[in-house]
Coordinates of C-alpha atoms in Angstrom, one line a residue:
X233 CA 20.5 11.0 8.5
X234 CA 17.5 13.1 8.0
X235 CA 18.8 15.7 5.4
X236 CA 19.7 12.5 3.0
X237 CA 16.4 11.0 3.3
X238 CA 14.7 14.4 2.3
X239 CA 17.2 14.8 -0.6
X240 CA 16.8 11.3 -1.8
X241 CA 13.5 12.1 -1.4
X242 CA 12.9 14.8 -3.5
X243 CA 15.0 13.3 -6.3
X244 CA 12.7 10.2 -6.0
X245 CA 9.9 12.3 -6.6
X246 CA 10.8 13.8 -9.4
X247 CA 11.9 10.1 -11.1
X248 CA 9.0 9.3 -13.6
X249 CA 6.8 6.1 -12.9
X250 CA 9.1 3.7 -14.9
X251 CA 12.2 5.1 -12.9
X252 CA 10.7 5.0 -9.6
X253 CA 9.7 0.9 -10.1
X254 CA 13.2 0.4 -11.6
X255 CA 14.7 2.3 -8.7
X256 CA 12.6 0.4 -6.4
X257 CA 13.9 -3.0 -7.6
X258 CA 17.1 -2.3 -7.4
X259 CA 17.0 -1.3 -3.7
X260 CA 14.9 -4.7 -2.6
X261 CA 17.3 -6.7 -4.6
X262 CA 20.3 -5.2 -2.5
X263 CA 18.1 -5.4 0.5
X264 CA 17.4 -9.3 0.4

């Protein structure tokens, strides 16, 4: 859905570096 992925988006955005590559991780490890 569109409006989540511009929400998640925006809260992504405002995650500082650190946050973002943690946040990052996380999703690949659920993704494999």
């Amino acid at each position: 859905n569109n409006n989540i992925l511009k929400i998640l988006r925006v809260s992504f955005d405002n995650l500082k570096i650190e946050d973002k590559n943690m946040f990052l991780d996380i999703c690949c490890f659920i993704l494999e």
